[in-house]
PDB file of C-alpha atoms in Angstrom:
ATOM      1  CA  MET F  29       3.144 -79.596-121.751  1.00 44.00           C
ATOM      2  CA  ASP F  30       5.770 -78.944-119.140  1.00 42.00           C
ATOM      3  CA  ASP F  31       5.654 -80.902-115.916  1.00 43.00           C
ATOM      4  CA  ARG F  32       3.472 -78.983-113.494  1.00 45.00           C
ATOM      5  CA  GLY F  33       3.633 -81.813-111.008  1.00 41.00           C
ATOM      6  CA  GLY F  34       7.174 -81.053-109.981  1.00 37.00           C
ATOM      7  CA  GLY F  35       6.315 -80.231-106.405  1.00 36.00           C
ATOM      8  CA  ALA F  36       6.867 -82.776-103.695  1.00 31.00           C
ATOM      9  CA  GLY F  37       3.856 -85.012-103.418  1.00 34.00           C
ATOM     10  CA  GLY F  38       1.930 -86.012-100.352  1.00 34.00           C
ATOM     11  CA  GLY F  39       2.201 -84.610 -96.903  1.00 33.00           C
ATOM     12  CA  GLY F  40       0.260 -81.852 -95.291  1.00 33.00           C
ATOM     13  CA  SER F  41       3.064 -79.371 -94.728  1.00 32.00           C
ATOM     14  CA  PHE F  42       3.246 -76.104 -96.617  1.00 36.00           C
ATOM     15  CA  VAL F  43       5.793 -73.614 -97.832  1.00 35.00           C
ATOM     16  CA  ALA F  44       6.255 -69.884 -97.630  1.00 34.00           C
ATOM     17  CA  VAL F  45       3.498 -69.364 -95.083  1.00 34.00           C
ATOM     18  CA  ARG F  46       3.240 -65.694 -94.252  1.00 35.00           C
ATOM     19  CA  ARG F  47       3.002 -64.832 -90.576  1.00 34.00           C
ATOM     20  CA  ILE F  48       1.194 -61.529 -90.276  1.00 37.00           C
ATOM     21  CA  SER F  49       2.608 -59.204 -87.639  1.00 36.00           C
ATOM     22  CA  PRO F  50       0.156 -58.748 -84.742  1.00 33.00           C
ATOM     23  CA  ASN F  51       0.512 -54.941 -84.888  1.00 34.00           C
ATOM     24  CA  ILE F  52      -0.874 -54.627 -88.410  1.00 30.00           C
ATOM     25  CA  ASP F  53      -3.233 -51.743 -88.961  1.00 35.00           C
ATOM     26  CA  SER F  54      -5.544 -53.214 -91.571  1.00 33.00           C
ATOM     27  CA  GLY F  55      -6.937 -49.808 -92.362  1.00 34.00           C
ATOM     28  CA  ASN F  56      -3.581 -48.319 -93.318  1.00 33.00           C
ATOM     29  CA  ALA F  57      -3.409 -48.436 -97.099  1.00 32.00           C
ATOM     30  CA  CYS F  58       0.330 -47.664 -97.072  1.00 32.00           C
ATOM     31  CA  HIS F  59       1.240 -50.501 -94.736  1.00 31.00           C
ATOM     32  CA  THR F  60       3.672 -53.161 -95.907  1.00 32.00           C
ATOM     33  CA  THR F  61       3.371 -56.375 -93.943  1.00 33.00           C
ATOM     34  CA  SER F  62       6.382 -57.945 -92.378  1.00 30.00           C
ATOM     35  CA  ALA F  63       6.653 -61.635 -93.040  1.00 32.00           C
ATOM     36  CA  GLU F  64       8.726 -64.621 -92.193  1.00 30.00           C
ATOM     37  CA  VAL F  65       8.951 -67.689 -94.362  1.00 30.00           C
ATOM     38  CA  VAL F  66       8.478 -71.123 -92.912  1.00 29.00           C
ATOM     39  CA  ALA F  67      10.182 -73.892 -94.844  1.00 28.00           C
ATOM     40  CA  GLY F  68       8.241 -77.023 -95.693  1.00 31.00           C
ATOM     41  CA  SER F  69       7.396 -79.302 -98.586  1.00 32.00           C
ATOM     42  CA  ALA F  70       6.371 -77.969-102.002  1.00 40.00           C
ATOM     43  CA  ALA F  71       2.857 -79.273-101.427  1.00 44.00           C
ATOM     44  CA  TRP F  72       1.305 -75.960-102.393  1.00 47.00           C
ATOM     45  CA  ILE F  73       2.328 -76.281-106.022  1.00 47.00           C
ATOM     46  CA  GLY F  74       1.459 -78.741-108.767  1.00 40.00           C
ATOM     47  CA  ARG F  75       1.125 -82.278-107.554  1.00 35.00           C
ATOM     48  CA  GLY F  76       0.279 -81.164-104.035  1.00 36.00           C
ATOM     49  CA  LEU F  77      -2.896 -79.632-105.411  1.00 36.00           C
ATOM     50  CA  SER F  78      -3.874 -82.645-107.487  1.00 32.00           C
ATOM     51  CA  CYS F  79      -6.254 -83.735-104.772  1.00 33.00           C
ATOM     52  CA  VAL F  80      -8.031 -80.397-105.093  1.00 40.00           C
ATOM     53  CA  CYS F  81      -7.817 -79.298-108.688  1.00 41.00           C
ATOM     54  CA  ALA F  82      -7.061 -82.243-110.933  1.00 39.00           C
ATOM     55  CA  GLN F  83      -9.514 -84.693-109.470  1.00 44.00           C
ATOM     56  CA  ARG F  84     -12.227 -85.746-111.906  1.00 46.00           C
ATOM     57  CA  ARG F  85     -15.772 -86.398-110.799  1.00 49.00           C
ATOM     58  CA  GLU F  86     -18.155 -88.868-112.405  1.00 47.00           C
ATOM     59  CA  SER F  87     -20.259 -85.957-113.645  1.00 48.00           C
ATOM     60  CA  ASP F  88     -17.250 -84.755-115.651  1.00 47.00           C
ATOM     61  CA  ALA F  89     -17.267 -87.859-117.875  1.00 51.00           C
ATOM     62  CA  ARG F  90     -19.161 -86.220-120.741  1.00 55.00           C
ATOM     63  CA  PRO F  91     -18.717 -86.220-124.509  1.00 62.00           C
ATOM     64  CA  SER F  92     -16.465 -83.508-125.894  1.00 72.00           C
ATOM     65  CA  PHE F  93     -18.083 -80.332-127.194  1.00 86.00           C
ATOM     66  CA  ASP F  94     -17.658 -79.161-130.782  1.00 88.00           C
ATOM     67  CA  LEU F  95     -15.959 -75.794-131.258  1.00 90.00           C
ATOM     68  CA  THR F  96     -16.487 -73.049-133.767  1.00 91.00           C
ATOM     69  CA  PRO F  97     -13.375 -72.147-135.802  1.00 92.00           C
ATOM     70  CA  ALA F  98     -13.032 -68.944-133.746  1.00 92.00           C
ATOM     71  CA  GLN F  99     -13.235 -70.859-130.452  1.00 92.00           C
ATOM     72  CA  GLU F 100     -10.732 -73.433-131.651  1.00 94.00           C
ATOM     73  CA  GLU F 101      -8.288 -70.699-132.642  1.00 95.00           C
ATOM     74  CA  CYS F 102      -8.659 -68.944-129.283  1.00 95.00           C
ATOM     75  CA  LEU F 103      -8.173 -72.206-127.395  1.00 96.00           C
ATOM     76  CA  GLN F 104      -5.016 -72.997-129.344  1.00 96.00           C
ATOM     77  CA  ARG F 105      -3.564 -69.561-128.579  1.00 97.00           C
ATOM     78  CA  LEU F 106      -4.335 -70.006-124.887  1.00 97.00           C
ATOM     79  CA  GLN F 107      -2.822 -73.489-124.915  1.00 97.00           C
ATOM     80  CA  SER F 108       0.314 -72.027-126.496  1.00 97.00           C
ATOM     81  CA  ARG F 109       0.575 -69.692-123.513  1.00 97.00           C
ATOM     82  CA  ILE F 110       0.036 -72.559-121.092  1.00 96.00           C
ATOM     83  CA  ASP F 111       2.809 -74.546-122.791  1.00 96.00           C
ATOM     84  CA  VAL F 112       5.476 -71.946-122.003  1.00 96.00           C
ATOM     85  CA  ALA F 113       7.563 -72.843-118.973  1.00 95.00           C
ATOM     86  CA  TYR F 114       9.190 -70.028-117.043  1.00 95.00           C
ATOM     87  CA  ASP F 115      12.830 -69.745-118.115  1.00 95.00           C
ATOM     88  CA  SER F 116      15.041 -67.386-116.140  1.00 92.00           C
ATOM     89  CA  SER F 117      17.499 -67.213-119.070  1.00 94.00           C
ATOM     90  CA  ILE F 118      14.912 -65.576-121.377  1.00 96.00           C
ATOM     91  CA  LEU F 119      15.021 -61.782-121.349  1.00 97.00           C
ATOM     92  CA  GLU F 120      11.244 -61.437-121.794  1.00 97.00           C
ATOM     93  CA  HIS F 121      10.684 -63.542-118.677  1.00 96.00           C
ATOM     94  CA  GLN F 122      13.217 -61.520-116.690  1.00 96.00           C
ATOM     95  CA  VAL F 123      11.527 -58.279-117.740  1.00 97.00           C
ATOM     96  CA  ALA F 124       8.108 -59.625-116.757  1.00 97.00           C
ATOM     97  CA  LEU F 125       9.370 -60.693-113.335  1.00 97.00           C
ATOM     98  CA  ARG F 126      10.908 -57.284-112.712  1.00 97.00           C
ATOM     99  CA  ALA F 127       7.659 -55.654-113.837  1.00 97.00           C
ATOM    100  CA  LEU F 128       5.766 -57.727-111.294  1.00 98.00           C
ATOM    101  CA  TRP F 129       8.037 -56.525-108.516  1.00 97.00           C
ATOM    102  CA  HIS F 130       7.635 -52.885-109.496  1.00 97.00           C
ATOM    103  CA  ALA F 131       3.854 -53.289-109.724  1.00 97.00           C
ATOM    104  CA  ALA F 132       3.787 -54.848-106.252  1.00 97.00           C
ATOM    105  CA  PHE F 133       6.316 -52.580-104.522  1.00 97.00           C
ATOM    106  CA  PRO F 134       6.692 -49.424-106.651  1.00 95.00           C
ATOM    107  CA  GLU F 135       8.571 -47.554-103.916  1.00 93.00           C
ATOM    108  CA  GLU F 136      11.082 -50.312-103.206  1.00 95.00           C
ATOM    109  CA  GLU F 137      14.026 -50.947-105.519  1.00 96.00           C
ATOM    110  CA  LEU F 138      14.651 -54.603-106.370  1.00 95.00           C
ATOM    111  CA  ASN F 139      18.185 -55.771-105.659  1.00 94.00           C
ATOM    112  CA  GLY F 140      18.086 -58.632-108.146  1.00 93.00           C
ATOM    113  CA  LEU F 141      16.036 -61.440-109.665  1.00 95.00           C
ATOM    114  CA  ILE F 142      17.453 -63.620-106.913  1.00 95.00           C
ATOM    115  CA  SER F 143      16.948 -61.810-103.633  1.00 96.00           C
ATOM    116  CA  ASP F 144      15.450 -62.341-100.201  1.00 96.00           C
ATOM    117  CA  GLN F 145      13.140 -59.452-101.064  1.00 96.00           C
ATOM    118  CA  TRP F 146      10.937 -61.852-103.028  1.00 96.00           C
ATOM    119  CA  LYS F 147       9.798 -63.436 -99.789  1.00 95.00           C
ATOM    120  CA  GLU F 148       7.889 -60.220 -99.093  1.00 94.00           C
ATOM    121  CA  MET F 149       5.579 -61.164-101.981  1.00 96.00           C
ATOM    122  CA  GLY F 150       5.041 -64.679-100.702  1.00 95.00           C
ATOM    123  CA  TRP F 151       7.460 -66.750-102.776  1.00 95.00           C
ATOM    124  CA  GLN F 152       9.056 -69.811-101.203  1.00 89.00           C
ATOM    125  CA  GLY F 153      12.553 -68.425-101.256  1.00 92.00           C
ATOM    126  CA  LYS F 154      14.788 -65.840-102.840  1.00 94.00           C
ATOM    127  CA  ASP F 155      14.416 -67.203-106.391  1.00 94.00           C
ATOM    128  CA  PRO F 156      10.799 -67.050-107.659  1.00 94.00           C
ATOM    129  CA  SER F 157      11.683 -69.022-110.791  1.00 91.00           C
ATOM    130  CA  THR F 158      11.683 -72.225-108.746  1.00 90.00           C
ATOM    131  CA  ASP F 159       7.980 -71.728-107.969  1.00 92.00           C
ATOM    132  CA  PHE F 160       6.721 -71.258-111.512  1.00 87.00           C
ATOM    133  CA  ARG F 161       6.863 -74.978-112.315  1.00 77.00           C
ATOM    134  CA  GLY F 162       3.374 -75.160-110.823  1.00 69.00           C
ATOM    135  CA  GLY F 163       1.881 -72.823-113.399  1.00 84.00           C
ATOM    136  CA  GLY F 164       4.480 -71.888-116.000  1.00 94.00           C
ATOM    137  CA  PHE F 165       5.059 -68.441-117.475  1.00 97.00           C
ATOM    138  CA  ILE F 166       1.313 -67.860-117.736  1.00 97.00           C
ATOM    139  CA  SER F 167       1.078 -67.747-113.943  1.00 97.00           C
ATOM    140  CA  LEU F 168       3.470 -64.772-113.993  1.00 97.00           C
ATOM    141  CA  GLU F 169       1.401 -63.187-116.766  1.00 98.00           C
ATOM    142  CA  ASN F 170      -1.721 -63.697-114.651  1.00 98.00           C
ATOM    143  CA  LEU F 171      -0.180 -61.923-111.666  1.00 98.00           C
ATOM    144  CA  LEU F 172       0.987 -59.056-113.883  1.00 98.00           C
ATOM    145  CA  PHE F 173      -2.468 -58.690-115.441  1.00 98.00           C
ATOM    146  CA  PHE F 174      -4.000 -58.584-111.973  1.00 98.00           C
ATOM    147  CA  ALA F 175      -1.537 -55.930-110.803  1.00 98.00           C
ATOM    148  CA  ARG F 176      -2.065 -53.733-113.860  1.00 97.00           C
ATOM    149  CA  TYR F 177      -5.828 -53.918-114.340  1.00 98.00           C
ATOM    150  CA  PHE F 178      -7.019 -54.240-110.747  1.00 98.00           C
ATOM    151  CA  PRO F 179      -4.227 -52.580-108.740  1.00 97.00           C
ATOM    152  CA  LYS F 180      -6.350 -51.890-105.667  1.00 97.00           C
ATOM    153  CA  SER F 181      -7.564 -55.489-105.339  1.00 97.00           C
ATOM    154  CA  PHE F 182      -4.045 -56.736-106.077  1.00 98.00           C
ATOM    155  CA  GLN F 183      -2.549 -54.587-103.334  1.00 97.00           C
ATOM    156  CA  ASP F 184      -5.342 -55.434-100.896  1.00 97.00           C
ATOM    157  CA  LEU F 185      -4.598 -59.147-101.288  1.00 97.00           C
ATOM    158  CA  LEU F 186      -0.825 -58.748-101.308  1.00 97.00           C
ATOM    159  CA  ARG F 187      -0.837 -56.740 -98.088  1.00 95.00           C
ATOM    160  CA  LYS F 188      -3.791 -58.593 -96.499  1.00 94.00           C
ATOM    161  CA  ARG F 189      -5.670 -55.343 -95.880  1.00 94.00           C
ATOM    162  CA  GLU F 190      -9.220 -56.628 -95.714  1.00 93.00           C
ATOM    163  CA  GLY F 191     -11.089 -58.552 -93.070  1.00 91.00           C
ATOM    164  CA  ASP F 192     -10.202 -60.265 -89.823  1.00 89.00           C
ATOM    165  CA  ARG F 193      -7.057 -62.085 -90.912  1.00 87.00           C
ATOM    166  CA  SER F 194      -5.702 -65.304 -89.507  1.00 82.00           C
ATOM    167  CA  LEU F 195      -2.384 -65.153 -87.671  1.00 80.00           C
ATOM    168  CA  TRP F 196      -1.011 -67.613 -90.236  1.00 84.00           C
ATOM    169  CA  GLU F 197      -1.924 -66.488 -93.753  1.00 91.00           C
ATOM    170  CA  TYR F 198      -1.558 -68.026 -97.193  1.00 94.00           C
ATOM    171  CA  PRO F 199       1.491 -66.780 -99.154  1.00 94.00           C
ATOM    172  CA  PHE F 200       0.228 -64.397-101.831  1.00 96.00           C
ATOM    173  CA  ALA F 201       2.491 -65.294-104.762  1.00 96.00           C
ATOM    174  CA  VAL F 202       2.453 -69.060-104.259  1.00 95.00           C
ATOM    175  CA  ALA F 203      -1.326 -68.955-103.895  1.00 96.00           C
ATOM    176  CA  GLY F 204      -1.427 -67.108-107.208  1.00 97.00           C
ATOM    177  CA  VAL F 205       0.474 -69.890-108.962  1.00 96.00           C
ATOM    178  CA  ASN F 206      -1.919 -72.420-107.474  1.00 95.00           C
ATOM    179  CA  ILE F 207      -4.922 -70.480-108.789  1.00 97.00           C
ATOM    180  CA  THR F 208      -3.502 -70.587-112.317  1.00 97.00           C
ATOM    181  CA  PHE F 209      -3.001 -74.334-111.958  1.00 95.00           C
ATOM    182  CA  MET F 210      -6.517 -74.786-110.603  1.00 97.00           C
ATOM    183  CA  LEU F 211      -8.122 -72.883-113.484  1.00 97.00           C
ATOM    184  CA  ILE F 212      -6.225 -74.883-116.111  1.00 96.00           C
ATOM    185  CA  GLN F 213      -7.515 -78.073-114.540  1.00 95.00           C
ATOM    186  CA  MET F 214     -11.058 -76.810-113.896  1.00 97.00           C
ATOM    187  CA  LEU F 215     -11.499 -75.621-117.490  1.00 97.00           C
ATOM    188  CA  ASP F 216      -9.786 -78.717-118.941  1.00 94.00           C
ATOM    189  CA  LEU F 217      -7.602 -76.446-121.055  1.00 95.00           C
ATOM    190  CA  GLU F 218      -5.031 -79.081-121.960  1.00 92.00           C
ATOM    191  CA  ALA F 219      -7.625 -81.117-123.883  1.00 92.00           C
ATOM    192  CA  VAL F 220      -8.037 -80.790-127.662  1.00 91.00           C
ATOM    193  CA  LYS F 221     -11.602 -79.683-127.071  1.00 89.00           C
ATOM    194  CA  PRO F 222     -13.575 -79.171-123.847  1.00 89.00           C
ATOM    195  CA  ARG F 223     -15.018 -82.242-122.150  1.00 92.00           C
ATOM    196  CA  THR F 224     -17.118 -80.407-119.568  1.00 93.00           C
ATOM    197  CA  LEU F 225     -19.902 -77.872-119.839  1.00 94.00           C
ATOM    198  CA  VAL F 226     -17.872 -75.458-117.718  1.00 96.00           C
ATOM    199  CA  GLY F 227     -14.972 -75.662-120.172  1.00 95.00           C
ATOM    200  CA  ALA F 228     -17.240 -75.234-123.178  1.00 94.00           C
ATOM    201  CA  THR F 229     -18.947 -72.233-121.583  1.00 95.00           C
ATOM    202  CA  PHE F 230     -15.605 -70.599-120.832  1.00 97.00           C
ATOM    203  CA  LEU F 231     -14.546 -70.896-124.471  1.00 95.00           C
ATOM    204  CA  LYS F 232     -17.553 -68.803-125.475  1.00 93.00           C
ATOM    205  CA  TYR F 233     -16.229 -66.042-123.215  1.00 95.00           C
ATOM    206  CA  LEU F 234     -12.698 -66.559-124.531  1.00 96.00           C
ATOM    207  CA  SER F 235     -13.775 -66.208-128.165  1.00 94.00           C
ATOM    208  CA  GLU F 236     -15.217 -62.786-127.330  1.00 93.00           C
ATOM    209  CA  ASN F 237     -12.417 -61.638-125.021  1.00 95.00           C
ATOM    210  CA  GLU F 238      -8.914 -62.998-125.456  1.00 94.00           C
ATOM    211  CA  ALA F 239      -8.052 -61.834-121.930  1.00 97.00           C
ATOM    212  CA  ALA F 240     -10.844 -63.982-120.468  1.00 98.00           C
ATOM    213  CA  PHE F 241      -8.458 -66.391-118.743  1.00 98.00           C
ATOM    214  CA  ASP F 242      -6.535 -63.553-117.099  1.00 98.00           C
ATOM    215  CA  LEU F 243      -9.784 -61.885-116.043  1.00 98.00           C
ATOM    216  CA  LEU F 244     -11.181 -65.111-114.610  1.00 98.00           C
ATOM    217  CA  TYR F 245      -7.891 -65.484-112.710  1.00 98.00           C
ATOM    218  CA  CYS F 246      -8.443 -62.105-111.029  1.00 98.00           C
ATOM    219  CA  ILE F 247     -12.009 -63.061-110.136  1.00 98.00           C
ATOM    220  CA  ALA F 248     -10.848 -66.416-108.751  1.00 98.00           C
ATOM    221  CA  PHE F 249      -8.099 -64.852-106.633  1.00 98.00           C
ATOM    222  CA  LYS F 250     -10.442 -62.314-105.085  1.00 98.00           C
ATOM    223  CA  LEU F 251     -13.121 -64.971-104.543  1.00 98.00           C
ATOM    224  CA  MET F 252     -10.599 -67.287-102.900  1.00 98.00           C
ATOM    225  CA  ASP F 253      -9.624 -64.559-100.442  1.00 97.00           C
ATOM    226  CA  ARG F 254     -13.267 -63.767 -99.684  1.00 97.00           C
ATOM    227  CA  LEU F 255     -13.961 -67.441 -98.953  1.00 97.00           C
ATOM    228  CA  TRP F 256     -10.769 -67.613 -96.881  1.00 96.00           C
ATOM    229  CA  LEU F 257     -12.142 -64.864 -94.669  1.00 95.00           C
ATOM    230  CA  SER F 258     -15.700 -66.195 -94.494  1.00 95.00           C
ATOM    231  CA  MET F 259     -14.409 -69.674 -93.563  1.00 94.00           C
ATOM    232  CA  ARG F 260     -12.050 -68.105 -90.984  1.00 93.00           C
ATOM    233  CA  ALA F 261      -9.354 -70.255 -92.543  1.00 93.00           C
ATOM    234  CA  SER F 262      -5.734 -70.720 -91.585  1.00 89.00           C
ATOM    235  CA  TYR F 263      -3.011 -72.147 -93.820  1.00 83.00           C
ATOM    236  CA  MET F 264      -3.992 -75.733 -93.006  1.00 90.00           C
ATOM    237  CA  ASP F 265      -7.391 -75.011 -94.602  1.00 94.00           C
ATOM    238  CA  PHE F 266      -5.986 -73.860 -97.944  1.00 95.00           C
ATOM    239  CA  ASN F 267      -7.063 -76.971 -99.867  1.00 94.00           C
ATOM    240  CA  ALA F 268     -10.604 -76.679 -98.501  1.00 96.00           C
ATOM    241  CA  VAL F 269     -10.759 -73.037 -99.527  1.00 97.00           C
ATOM    242  CA  MET F 270      -9.522 -73.896-103.023  1.00 97.00           C
ATOM    243  CA  LYS F 271     -12.199 -76.583-103.360  1.00 97.00           C
ATOM    244  CA  SER F 272     -14.873 -74.079-102.374  1.00 98.00           C
ATOM    245  CA  THR F 273     -13.452 -71.531-104.811  1.00 98.00           C
ATOM    246  CA  ARG F 274     -13.580 -74.011-107.658  1.00 98.00           C
ATOM    247  CA  ARG F 275     -17.156 -75.051-106.873  1.00 98.00           C
ATOM    248  CA  GLN F 276     -18.332 -71.438-106.700  1.00 98.00           C
ATOM    249  CA  LEU F 277     -16.652 -70.540-109.997  1.00 98.00           C
ATOM    250  CA  GLU F 278     -18.203 -73.561-111.709  1.00 97.00           C
ATOM    251  CA  ARG F 279     -21.644 -72.547-110.467  1.00 97.00           C
ATOM    252  CA  GLU F 280     -21.226 -68.970-111.614  1.00 97.00           C
ATOM    253  CA  LEU F 281     -19.920 -69.918-115.058  1.00 97.00           C
ATOM    254  CA  LEU F 282     -23.052 -71.997-115.631  1.00 96.00           C
ATOM    255  CA  LEU F 283     -25.528 -69.322-114.563  1.00 95.00           C
ATOM    256  CA  GLU F 284     -28.142 -68.403-117.136  1.00 91.00           C
ATOM    257  CA  ASP F 285     -28.407 -64.904-118.580  1.00 87.00           C
ATOM    258  CA  THR F 286     -24.651 -64.246-118.398  1.00 90.00           C
ATOM    259  CA  THR F 287     -22.970 -63.201-121.614  1.00 90.00           C
ATOM    260  CA  ARG F 288     -19.574 -62.089-120.328  1.00 94.00           C
ATOM    261  CA  LEU F 289     -17.342 -62.656-117.323  1.00 96.00           C
ATOM    262  CA  GLU F 290     -18.207 -59.213-115.996  1.00 96.00           C
ATOM    263  CA  ASP F 291     -21.730 -60.579-115.396  1.00 96.00           C
ATOM    264  CA  LEU F 292     -20.503 -63.147-112.870  1.00 97.00           C
ATOM    265  CA  PRO F 293     -21.518 -62.305-109.284  1.00 97.00           C
ATOM    266  CA  SER F 294     -17.923 -62.584-108.034  1.00 97.00           C
ATOM    267  CA  TYR F 295     -16.698 -60.032-110.569  1.00 97.00           C
ATOM    268  CA  GLY F 296     -18.207 -57.422-108.269  1.00 96.00           C
ATOM    269  CA  LEU F 297     -15.543 -58.252-105.674  1.00 97.00           C
ATOM    270  CA  LEU F 298     -12.848 -56.660-107.852  1.00 96.00           C
ATOM    271  CA  CYS F 299     -11.854 -53.031-107.455  1.00 91.00           C
ATOM    272  CA  ARG F 300      -9.591 -51.091-109.777  1.00 86.00           C
TER     273      ARG F 300
END
């Protein structure tokens, strides 16, 4: 596995915090928010989230669960995706990054893979590749899946269209990388076989839908934003919101009478 703990550890400062312009019309679906980027530590990515996502509770110390051959094969394919670090020298990765830009801002031409334009999406700086160490190439794939399959929800979150927003908002793209990282930790996907009931339950969904991780990512992102609004959070509350998001997802994954991710209550938050 690549090192997803490359971010600066400790500290409570954040990076790429989006400051929403006070004259935003939240009801204008064509509005593009203006943003300024505030420099800080890399505490939003990787190691900075270890206190939220990688912590292990006593209740997690359970025996591993046996897998069916189909589940084992699906887990190995997903782990192969998780293993891939973002590499700006690989053409496939460049194409995917450009595709993400065009999905996010279809009317705005991208000047280059290194450009100040990327700050509009909520990256730390002008080179998004430096942020992917927190989630690897799969975090870019997750964002692309979200943009393609749930474009309305994607745009609503990107442009902060819904709800009574805080003056200081979480940066969309960096938050997305953190959600990928959180899900990998929550589902214990780097283990040979799941060691928690939540992880074992997820693999049942994965064996029936190979896009289950990407779909759960979309659900988690939308749920995180909903909790952000209900908690009236500002950027200093991001870790608390992520904790609440993880707890809610764990509860929903363990609900009885659910046979697919589309049955989860939070799936209803998504709009295509």
